[in-house]
Short mmCIF file of C-alpha atoms and ligand atoms in Angstrom, two decimals:
data_model
loop_
_atom_site.label_atom_id
_atom_site.label_comp_id
_atom_site.label_asym_id
_atom_site.label_seq_id
_atom_site.Cartn_x
_atom_site.Cartn_y
_atom_site.Cartn_z
CA UNK A 1 -20.12 5.96 -23.14
CA UNK A 2 -16.90 6.39 -21.21
CA UNK A 3 -15.41 3.98 -18.70
CA UNK A 4 -12.53 4.43 -16.29
CA UNK A 5 -10.81 1.14 -15.50
CA UNK A 6 -8.51 0.84 -12.51
CA UNK A 7 -6.31 -2.24 -12.32
CA UNK A 8 -4.98 -3.27 -8.93
CA UNK A 9 -1.56 -4.68 -8.08
CA UNK A 10 -2.48 -8.31 -8.69
CA UNK A 11 -3.87 -7.37 -12.13
CA UNK A 12 -0.50 -5.95 -13.22
CA UNK A 13 1.77 -8.31 -11.29
CA UNK A 14 3.56 -9.71 -14.34
CA UNK A 15 3.52 -10.14 -18.12
CA UNK A 16 0.73 -12.74 -17.98
CA UNK A 17 -1.49 -10.33 -16.08
CA UNK A 18 -0.61 -7.48 -18.48
CA UNK A 19 -1.99 -9.67 -21.28
CA UNK A 20 -5.28 -10.11 -19.45
CA UNK A 21 -5.50 -6.36 -18.89
CA UNK A 22 -4.90 -5.71 -22.58
CA UNK A 23 -7.62 -8.19 -23.57
CA UNK A 24 -10.06 -6.44 -21.21
CA UNK A 25 -9.18 -2.94 -22.44
CA UNK A 26 -9.20 -3.95 -26.11
CA UNK A 27 -12.59 -5.65 -25.72
CA UNK A 28 -14.30 -2.35 -24.99
CA UNK A 29 -13.22 0.85 -26.77
CA UNK A 30 -15.12 2.94 -24.22
CA UNK A 31 -12.47 2.04 -21.64
CA UNK A 32 -10.45 5.13 -22.44
CA UNK A 33 -9.00 5.99 -19.06
CA UNK A 34 -6.87 3.42 -17.25
CA UNK A 35 -5.42 3.83 -13.76
CA UNK A 36 -2.80 1.33 -12.61
CA UNK A 37 -1.31 0.21 -9.31
CA UNK A 38 2.27 -0.94 -8.89
CA UNK A 39 2.99 -4.55 -9.84
CA UNK A 40 1.76 -6.72 -6.98
CA UNK A 41 2.42 -10.28 -5.91
CA UNK A 42 2.51 -13.00 -8.56
CA UNK A 43 2.10 -15.68 -5.93
CA UNK A 44 2.14 -16.29 -2.20
CA UNK A 45 5.90 -15.85 -1.78
CA UNK A 46 6.29 -12.91 -4.11
CA UNK A 47 6.54 -9.23 -3.14
CA UNK A 48 4.67 -6.10 -4.13
CA UNK A 49 6.85 -3.44 -5.73
CA UNK A 50 5.46 -0.95 -3.21
CA UNK A 51 6.60 -3.09 -0.28
CA UNK A 52 10.06 -3.50 -1.83
CA UNK A 53 10.33 0.25 -2.32
CA UNK A 54 9.37 0.93 1.29
CA UNK A 55 12.00 -1.61 2.28
CA UNK A 56 14.55 0.17 0.10
CA UNK A 57 13.82 3.40 1.88
CA UNK A 58 14.20 1.78 5.29
CA UNK A 59 17.65 0.50 4.22
CA UNK A 60 18.67 3.95 3.03
CA UNK A 61 17.52 5.51 6.29
CA UNK A 62 19.71 3.16 8.30
CA UNK A 63 22.63 3.49 5.93
CA UNK A 64 22.41 -0.13 4.78
CA UNK A 65 22.88 -0.95 1.11
CA UNK A 66 19.63 -1.41 -0.79
CA UNK A 67 21.40 -2.70 -3.92
CA UNK A 68 19.91 -6.14 -3.70
CA UNK A 69 16.33 -4.94 -3.30
CA UNK A 70 16.74 -2.37 -6.07
CA UNK A 71 18.09 -5.10 -8.30
CA UNK A 72 14.99 -7.23 -7.63
CA UNK A 73 12.81 -4.26 -8.60
CA UNK A 74 14.80 -3.66 -11.78
CA UNK A 75 14.64 -7.32 -12.76
CA UNK A 76 10.91 -7.38 -12.25
CA UNK A 77 10.26 -4.36 -14.47
CA UNK A 78 12.78 -5.31 -17.16
CA UNK A 79 11.33 -8.84 -17.14
CA UNK A 80 7.84 -7.53 -17.91
CA UNK A 81 9.18 -5.33 -20.68
CA UNK A 82 11.17 -8.12 -22.33
CA UNK A 83 8.47 -10.74 -22.05
CA UNK A 84 6.01 -8.42 -23.75
CA UNK A 85 8.54 -7.22 -26.36
CA UNK A 86 8.16 -3.56 -25.38
CA UNK A 87 10.72 -0.94 -26.29
CA UNK A 88 10.74 1.38 -23.27
CA UNK A 89 14.42 1.96 -22.43
CA UNK A 90 13.73 1.32 -18.79
CA UNK A 91 17.31 0.30 -17.83
CA UNK A 92 18.59 3.82 -18.38
CA UNK A 93 15.82 5.36 -16.34
CA UNK A 94 16.25 2.85 -13.57
CA UNK A 95 19.98 3.32 -13.34
CA UNK A 96 19.59 7.10 -13.42
CA UNK A 97 17.16 6.68 -10.57
CA UNK A 98 19.54 4.32 -8.79
CA UNK A 99 21.98 7.22 -8.49
CA UNK A 100 19.31 9.28 -6.73
CA UNK A 101 18.89 6.67 -4.01
CA UNK A 102 20.26 8.46 -1.00
CA UNK A 103 19.05 9.21 2.47
CA UNK A 104 17.78 12.56 1.22
CA UNK A 105 15.30 11.04 -1.24
CA UNK A 106 11.78 11.39 0.13
CA UNK A 107 10.01 8.16 0.93
CA UNK A 108 6.91 9.26 -0.99
CA UNK A 109 8.87 10.00 -4.12
CA UNK A 110 10.64 6.65 -3.93
CA UNK A 111 7.57 4.45 -3.34
CA UNK A 112 5.57 6.26 -6.01
CA UNK A 113 8.00 4.80 -8.56
CA UNK A 114 6.20 1.45 -8.30
CA UNK A 115 3.10 2.92 -9.91
CA UNK A 116 5.18 5.18 -12.16
CA UNK A 117 7.25 2.47 -13.85
CA UNK A 118 4.47 -0.14 -13.95
CA UNK A 119 2.24 2.42 -15.65
CA UNK A 120 4.90 3.47 -18.17
CA UNK A 121 5.14 -0.15 -19.30
CA UNK A 122 1.41 -0.71 -19.35
CA UNK A 123 0.81 2.51 -21.30
CA UNK A 124 3.15 1.35 -24.05
CA UNK A 125 1.60 -2.10 -24.10
CA UNK A 126 -1.97 -0.77 -24.32
CA UNK A 127 -1.10 2.00 -26.76
CA UNK A 128 -2.38 4.63 -24.32
CA UNK A 129 -0.75 7.98 -23.57
CA UNK A 130 1.05 7.97 -20.24
CA UNK A 131 -0.06 10.94 -18.12
CA UNK A 132 2.05 11.31 -14.99
CA UNK A 133 -0.05 11.69 -11.84
CA UNK A 134 2.40 14.44 -10.82
CA UNK A 135 0.95 16.50 -13.66
CA UNK A 136 -2.74 15.87 -13.03
CA UNK A 137 -3.39 14.87 -9.39
CA UNK A 138 -2.82 17.82 -7.08
CA UNK A 139 -2.86 18.01 -3.32
CA UNK A 140 -3.74 21.24 -1.54
CA UNK A 141 -1.96 22.82 1.40
CA UNK A 142 -3.98 20.65 3.80
CA UNK A 143 -2.78 17.43 2.19
CA UNK A 144 -6.15 16.51 0.68
CA UNK A 145 -6.70 16.30 -3.06
CA UNK A 146 -7.48 19.67 -4.62
CA UNK A 147 -10.38 18.72 -6.86
CA UNK A 148 -10.62 22.17 -8.42
CA UNK A 149 -7.18 21.72 -9.94
CA UNK A 150 -7.22 17.96 -10.39
CA UNK A 151 -10.54 17.51 -12.20
CA UNK A 152 -9.84 19.88 -15.12
CA UNK A 153 -6.25 18.60 -15.44
CA UNK A 154 -7.40 15.00 -15.90
CA UNK A 155 -10.29 16.02 -18.16
CA UNK A 156 -8.04 18.02 -20.45
CA UNK A 157 -5.41 15.26 -20.59
CA UNK A 158 -8.14 12.93 -21.83
CA UNK A 159 -9.41 15.46 -24.35
CA UNK A 160 -5.94 16.05 -25.72
CA UNK A 161 -4.95 12.39 -25.97
CA UNK A 162 -8.05 10.27 -26.43
CA UNK A 163 -6.84 7.33 -24.35
CA UNK A 164 -4.82 7.93 -21.23
CA UNK A 165 -3.13 5.89 -18.54
CA UNK A 166 -2.53 7.49 -15.15
CA UNK A 167 -0.47 5.86 -12.39
CA UNK A 168 -2.45 5.56 -9.16
CA UNK A 169 -1.49 6.24 -5.55
CA UNK A 170 0.34 9.55 -5.86
CA UNK A 171 0.12 13.17 -6.86
CA UNK A 172 1.91 16.47 -6.44
CA UNK A 173 2.02 18.84 -3.48
CA UNK A 174 1.92 22.62 -3.93
CA UNK A 175 5.68 22.56 -3.27
CA UNK A 176 6.17 20.38 -6.34
CA UNK A 177 7.13 17.35 -4.28
CA UNK A 178 5.45 13.98 -4.70
CA UNK A 179 3.00 12.76 -2.08
CA UNK A 180 1.53 9.27 -1.89
CA UNK A 181 -1.91 8.45 -0.57
CA UNK A 182 -2.55 5.84 2.10
CA UNK A 183 -1.97 2.18 1.18
CA UNK A 184 -4.39 0.91 -1.43
CA UNK A 185 -4.74 4.49 -2.65
CA UNK A 186 -4.91 3.68 -6.36
CA UNK A 187 -8.60 3.01 -5.73
CA UNK A 188 -8.87 6.70 -4.86
CA UNK A 189 -6.94 7.80 -7.96
CA UNK A 190 -9.31 5.74 -10.11
CA UNK A 191 -12.34 7.30 -8.45
CA UNK A 192 -10.89 10.79 -8.91
CA UNK A 193 -10.29 10.12 -12.59
CA UNK A 194 -13.83 8.76 -13.02
CA UNK A 195 -15.31 11.84 -11.35
CA UNK A 196 -13.04 14.19 -13.32
CA UNK A 197 -14.09 12.87 -16.73
CA UNK A 198 -17.73 12.23 -15.77
CA UNK A 199 -17.40 8.55 -16.54
CA UNK A 200 -20.49 6.41 -17.03
CA UNK A 201 -18.93 3.74 -14.86
CA UNK A 202 -15.86 3.31 -12.70
CA UNK A 203 -14.54 -0.23 -13.07
CA UNK A 204 -12.29 -1.45 -10.31
CA UNK A 205 -10.49 -4.57 -11.59
CA UNK A 206 -9.08 -6.82 -8.91
CA UNK A 207 -8.66 -10.55 -8.19
CA UNK A 208 -12.12 -11.37 -6.86
CA UNK A 209 -15.43 -11.44 -8.73
CA UNK A 210 -16.96 -8.73 -6.61
CA UNK A 211 -18.00 -8.40 -3.01
CA UNK A 212 -19.12 -11.61 -1.37
CA UNK A 213 -22.16 -11.89 0.87
CA UNK A 214 -20.01 -13.12 3.75
CA UNK A 215 -16.38 -13.75 4.63
CA UNK A 216 -15.29 -16.87 2.67
CA UNK A 217 -13.05 -17.88 5.58
CA UNK A 218 -16.20 -18.39 7.63
CA UNK A 219 -18.91 -19.31 5.13
CA UNK A 220 -17.92 -21.74 2.41
CA UNK A 221 -18.39 -20.34 -1.08
CA UNK A 222 -20.57 -17.37 -0.25
CA UNK A 223 -22.50 -15.90 -3.16
CA UNK A 224 -21.27 -12.70 -4.75
CA UNK A 225 -23.37 -9.57 -4.37
CA UNK A 226 -24.69 -8.46 -7.76
CA UNK A 227 -26.02 -5.05 -6.72
CA UNK A 228 -25.41 -3.04 -3.59
CA UNK A 229 -26.01 0.58 -2.67
CA UNK A 230 -23.26 2.87 -1.42
CA UNK A 231 -25.16 3.05 1.89
CA UNK A 232 -25.16 -0.72 2.34
CA UNK A 233 -21.52 -0.92 1.37
CA UNK A 234 -20.67 1.57 4.08
CA UNK A 235 -22.49 -0.53 6.66
CA UNK A 236 -20.70 -3.68 5.52
CA UNK A 237 -17.30 -1.99 5.48
CA UNK A 238 -17.94 -0.46 8.88
CA UNK A 239 -18.78 -3.90 10.19
CA UNK A 240 -15.48 -5.29 9.01
CA UNK A 241 -15.93 -6.40 5.40
CA UNK A 242 -12.78 -5.33 3.57
CA UNK A 243 -13.75 -4.06 0.19
CA UNK A 244 -12.41 -0.87 -1.29
CA UNK A 245 -10.38 1.99 0.06
CA UNK A 246 -13.03 3.97 1.91
CA UNK A 247 -12.02 7.31 0.45
CA UNK A 248 -12.43 5.95 -3.06
CA UNK A 249 -16.17 5.91 -2.79
CA UNK A 250 -16.98 9.58 -2.24
CA UNK A 251 -15.86 11.08 -5.58
CA UNK A 252 -17.94 8.63 -7.62
CA UNK A 253 -20.87 8.59 -5.21
CA UNK A 254 -21.08 12.39 -5.34
CA UNK A 255 -21.40 12.28 -9.09
CA UNK A 256 -23.76 9.31 -9.18
CA UNK A 257 -21.23 7.19 -11.07
CA UNK A 258 -21.75 3.44 -10.55
CA UNK A 259 -18.75 1.51 -9.31
CA UNK A 260 -18.25 -1.96 -10.74
CA UNK A 261 -15.88 -4.37 -9.02
CA UNK A 262 -14.55 -6.90 -11.55
CA UNK A 263 -12.13 -9.80 -11.66
CA UNK A 264 -9.20 -9.51 -14.10
CA UNK A 265 -8.80 -13.30 -14.00
CA UNK A 266 -12.48 -13.90 -14.79
CA UNK A 267 -13.58 -11.00 -16.98
CA UNK A 268 -16.75 -12.87 -17.94
CA UNK A 269 -18.09 -12.48 -14.38
CA UNK A 270 -20.28 -9.39 -13.99
CA UNK A 271 -18.86 -8.59 -10.54
CA UNK A 272 -20.57 -6.30 -8.09
CA UNK A 273 -22.29 -3.09 -9.14
CA UNK A 274 -22.34 -0.42 -6.45
CA UNK A 275 -24.96 2.24 -7.08
CA UNK A 276 -26.75 5.08 -5.36
CA UNK A 277 -30.16 3.42 -5.41
CA UNK A 278 -31.57 0.17 -6.65
CA UNK A 279 -34.50 -0.75 -8.90
CA UNK A 280 -37.47 -2.77 -7.69
CA UNK A 281 -36.30 -5.76 -9.72
CA UNK A 282 -32.80 -5.68 -8.27
CA UNK A 283 -34.36 -5.26 -4.83
CA UNK A 284 -36.21 -8.50 -5.26
CA UNK A 285 -33.06 -10.41 -6.06
CA UNK A 286 -32.25 -10.98 -2.46
CA UNK A 287 -33.55 -10.58 1.00
CA UNK A 288 -30.37 -9.39 2.61
CA UNK A 289 -27.34 -7.98 0.87
CA UNK A 290 -24.52 -9.19 3.05
CA UNK A 291 -23.29 -10.19 6.48
CA UNK A 292 -20.22 -8.92 8.25
CA UNK A 293 -18.96 -8.66 11.77
CA UNK A 294 -16.22 -7.63 14.14
CA UNK A 295 -14.93 -9.16 17.33
CA UNK A 296 -13.87 -7.81 20.71
CA UNK A 297 -16.37 -5.27 21.89
CA UNK A 298 -17.43 -4.35 25.41
CA UNK A 299 -20.95 -3.52 26.51
CA UNK A 300 -21.44 -1.15 29.37
CA UNK A 301 -24.99 -1.28 30.72
CA UNK A 302 -26.18 1.54 32.94
CA UNK A 303 -29.23 0.70 35.07
CA UNK A 304 -31.19 3.37 36.85
CA UNK A 305 -34.83 3.17 37.79
CA UNK A 306 -37.04 6.10 36.81
CA UNK A 307 -34.16 7.88 35.18
CA UNK A 308 -34.47 10.90 32.94
CA UNK A 309 -33.10 9.14 29.91
CA UNK A 310 -31.83 12.12 27.93
CA UNK A 311 -29.75 13.65 30.68
CA UNK A 312 -28.40 10.37 32.09
CA UNK A 313 -27.44 9.18 28.62
CA UNK A 314 -25.83 12.51 27.83
CA UNK A 315 -23.72 12.34 30.99
CA UNK A 316 -22.58 8.82 30.14
CA UNK A 317 -21.68 9.80 26.58
CA UNK A 318 -19.70 12.75 27.88
CA UNK A 319 -17.59 10.35 29.93
CA UNK A 320 -16.82 8.27 26.83
CA UNK A 321 -15.93 11.47 24.97
CA UNK A 322 -13.64 12.58 27.74
CA UNK A 323 -11.66 9.36 27.39
CA UNK A 324 -11.77 9.57 23.60
CA UNK A 325 -13.59 6.26 23.25
CA UNK A 326 -15.99 6.14 20.30
CA UNK A 327 -19.38 4.60 21.11
CA UNK A 328 -20.33 2.23 18.30
CA UNK A 329 -23.91 1.45 19.31
CA UNK A 330 -26.47 2.45 21.87
CA UNK A 331 -29.47 0.41 22.92
CA UNK A 332 -32.17 1.87 25.09
CA UNK A 333 -34.51 0.35 27.65
CA UNK A 334 -36.93 1.93 30.07
CA UNK A 335 -34.67 1.77 33.10
CA UNK A 336 -31.37 1.13 31.40
CA UNK A 337 -29.23 1.77 28.37
CA UNK A 338 -26.21 -0.03 26.98
CA UNK A 339 -23.23 1.51 25.25
CA UNK A 340 -21.10 -0.63 22.98
CA UNK A 341 -17.45 0.26 22.36
CA UNK A 342 -14.40 -1.57 21.11
CA UNK A 343 -12.54 -3.25 23.96
CA UNK A 344 -9.23 -2.04 22.55
CA UNK A 345 -10.45 1.55 22.40
CA UNK A 346 -11.57 1.36 26.03
CA UNK A 347 -8.28 -0.23 27.07
CA UNK A 348 -7.35 0.28 30.71
CA UNK A 349 -9.50 3.40 30.81
CA UNK A 350 -12.53 1.15 31.22
CA UNK A 351 -12.35 1.32 35.03
CA UNK A 352 -12.04 5.10 35.02
CA UNK A 353 -14.98 5.28 32.62
CA UNK A 354 -17.10 3.17 34.97
CA UNK A 355 -16.03 5.21 37.99
CA UNK A 356 -16.85 8.48 36.22
CA UNK A 357 -20.23 7.17 35.07
CA UNK A 358 -21.03 6.18 38.64
CA UNK A 359 -20.21 9.72 39.70
CA UNK A 360 -22.03 11.62 36.98
CA UNK A 361 -25.05 9.37 36.34
CA UNK A 362 -25.64 8.09 39.87
CA UNK A 363 -26.95 4.77 38.52
CA UNK A 364 -28.33 1.83 40.49
CA UNK A 365 -25.74 -0.30 38.80
CA UNK A 366 -23.22 -0.41 35.96
CA UNK A 367 -22.46 -3.76 34.33
CA UNK A 368 -19.58 -4.57 32.02
CA UNK A 369 -19.59 -7.45 29.52
CA UNK A 370 -16.46 -8.11 27.50
CA UNK A 371 -15.63 -10.52 24.68
CA UNK A 372 -18.57 -9.47 22.53
CA UNK A 373 -18.77 -9.72 18.75
CA UNK A 374 -21.06 -7.60 16.65
CA UNK A 375 -22.57 -9.25 13.61
CA UNK A 376 -24.65 -7.29 11.11
CA UNK A 377 -27.13 -8.42 8.52
CA UNK A 378 -27.17 -5.60 6.01
CA UNK A 379 -29.92 -5.10 3.47
CA UNK A 380 -32.25 -2.45 2.18
CA UNK A 381 -35.18 -4.87 2.05
CA UNK A 382 -35.27 -5.65 5.72
CA UNK A 383 -37.32 -2.62 6.64
CA UNK A 384 -40.17 -3.57 4.32
CA UNK A 385 -40.46 -7.14 5.59
CA UNK A 386 -42.12 -7.64 8.92
CA UNK A 387 -40.77 -10.25 11.26
CA UNK A 388 -37.19 -10.26 10.01
CA UNK A 389 -35.70 -9.71 13.42
CA UNK A 390 -37.95 -12.40 14.89
CA UNK A 391 -36.80 -14.94 12.33
CA UNK A 392 -33.22 -13.96 12.85
CA UNK A 393 -33.33 -14.30 16.61
CA UNK A 394 -35.18 -17.61 16.42
CA UNK A 395 -32.55 -19.02 14.04
CA UNK A 396 -29.73 -17.92 16.32
CA UNK A 397 -31.50 -19.36 19.36
CA UNK A 398 -31.94 -22.73 17.66
CA UNK A 399 -28.18 -22.89 17.23
CA UNK A 400 -27.51 -22.04 20.84
CA UNK A 401 -26.30 -18.52 20.15
CA UNK A 402 -27.27 -16.24 22.99
CA UNK A 403 -27.91 -12.64 21.91
CA UNK A 404 -26.37 -10.12 24.28
CA UNK A 405 -27.50 -6.96 22.54
CA UNK A 406 -29.49 -5.87 19.51
CA UNK A 407 -29.28 -2.70 17.49
CA UNK A 408 -30.96 -1.58 14.33
CA UNK A 409 -29.74 1.37 12.31
CA UNK A 410 -32.25 4.23 12.20
CA UNK A 411 -32.36 3.90 8.42
CA UNK A 412 -33.03 0.18 8.87
CA UNK A 413 -30.19 -0.79 6.61
CA UNK A 414 -28.78 -3.21 9.14
CA UNK A 415 -29.76 -5.37 12.06
CA UNK A 416 -26.84 -5.81 14.41
CA UNK A 417 -26.61 -8.44 17.11
CA UNK A 418 -24.02 -8.75 19.82
CA UNK A 419 -22.96 -12.30 20.66
CA UNK A 420 -20.13 -13.86 22.65
CA UNK A 421 -16.83 -13.96 20.73
CA UNK A 422 -16.91 -17.77 20.70
CA UNK A 423 -20.27 -17.64 18.84
CA UNK A 424 -18.99 -15.21 16.18
CA UNK A 425 -18.49 -17.70 13.36
CA UNK A 426 -21.67 -19.66 14.18
CA UNK A 427 -23.75 -16.48 14.19
CA UNK A 428 -22.44 -15.51 10.75
CA UNK A 429 -23.09 -18.97 9.35
CA UNK A 430 -26.60 -19.17 10.83
CA UNK A 431 -27.47 -15.76 9.44
CA UNK A 432 -26.07 -16.65 6.03
CA UNK A 433 -27.89 -19.97 5.84
CA UNK A 434 -31.13 -18.46 7.04
CA UNK A 435 -31.23 -15.40 4.87
CA UNK A 436 -28.80 -15.63 2.03
CA UNK A 437 -28.32 -19.26 1.09
N1 LIG B 1 0.74 0.31 -4.55
C1 LIG B 1 0.05 0.91 -3.45
C2 LIG B 1 -0.09 -0.08 -2.32
O1 LIG B 1 0.41 -1.18 -2.41
C3 LIG B 1 -1.26 1.50 -3.83
C4 LIG B 1 -2.26 0.56 -4.42
O2 LIG B 1 -1.91 -0.54 -4.83
O3 LIG B 1 -3.43 0.92 -4.50
O4 LIG B 1 -0.67 0.24 -1.31
#
């Protein structure tokens, strides 16, 4: 058994959090690969090291002294070291680095130091070998991770050292320079490490006990999701649930490695297990898996009696393409179809789109509805239960929520309803109470 454990910024925010991480790692000797983010916020008014480093760079760019910010960063790191009684001579390294802080220093190199120094400290504290991401995570010429070089480099570092700690978020370009990933990218580094060493599980330790069935700002105390498939997760994320960095899923999904989201502050909670497919027993746990939604869509309905659906629809889609507006959903009727797109993506082009559709589709009418929210009930069980949509619509109707459009994914993983923006929260609550509570 081999586990890769990635700890996010809040899990390594200070000495107290380091202690929790050590307890988690020590509790299971199969956790032999650790990936760490840069120290995050310790509280509401605190700052992430990464944000401070970006700020430092902005000061350098404008020729303003970044001494004060750098000092805050130094204090933070030295504080962790001293509180934990570690011996890493970090002052020397930090002051050597301080001398490198000029306009010429690349922003990627500078911000990567958050992960670098946090990981150096954590490696000493855990008794793991520090393996610099610059020596085992490689980007190709196109800026994407070169798995053919990266995978064997991580695997052999593990083989040579037994227990390794890799800083997340960055790697090395073919030129030798450092490149960082997009924000939240340590999730990706963790997934790459898990895929590289063929881990049995990729644990992603954060500050919540897994993915919740609905947004806790809308539904009070939603239940956590125990098991979810990668497919369902994609639907939920697409519909607005913020979970993991999207690119972090592919490497583990491809290898069939389960991804377990865990809470560093509540290690006793099992968290959410994300897997390729789900057993019958897990299927029976719950009727739907989760609910998510997004606001501010527009629906463009094209009405044309006796139309040849395929060609009229194609012409309409071509217009959207021409204006670079992605169509999120399509619903079809006999004499009409409706295209749903984000209002922001349509922007002022909406009137040109309508004019062009009038020209190319020659419809009887084109109607535009704005201020629409899409709310999705996601769940693999829905397809096998007759009458789900009926129950759902009845429940919404009882609460005075008027449904403007309905879409169901072809794989029946989600039922999506369009409602007025002002009904967004009610629709989510009604769906949660009716199907999840
Ligand atoms: N430290 C980086 C960020 O704040 C990467 C990460 O935490 O995953 O975005």
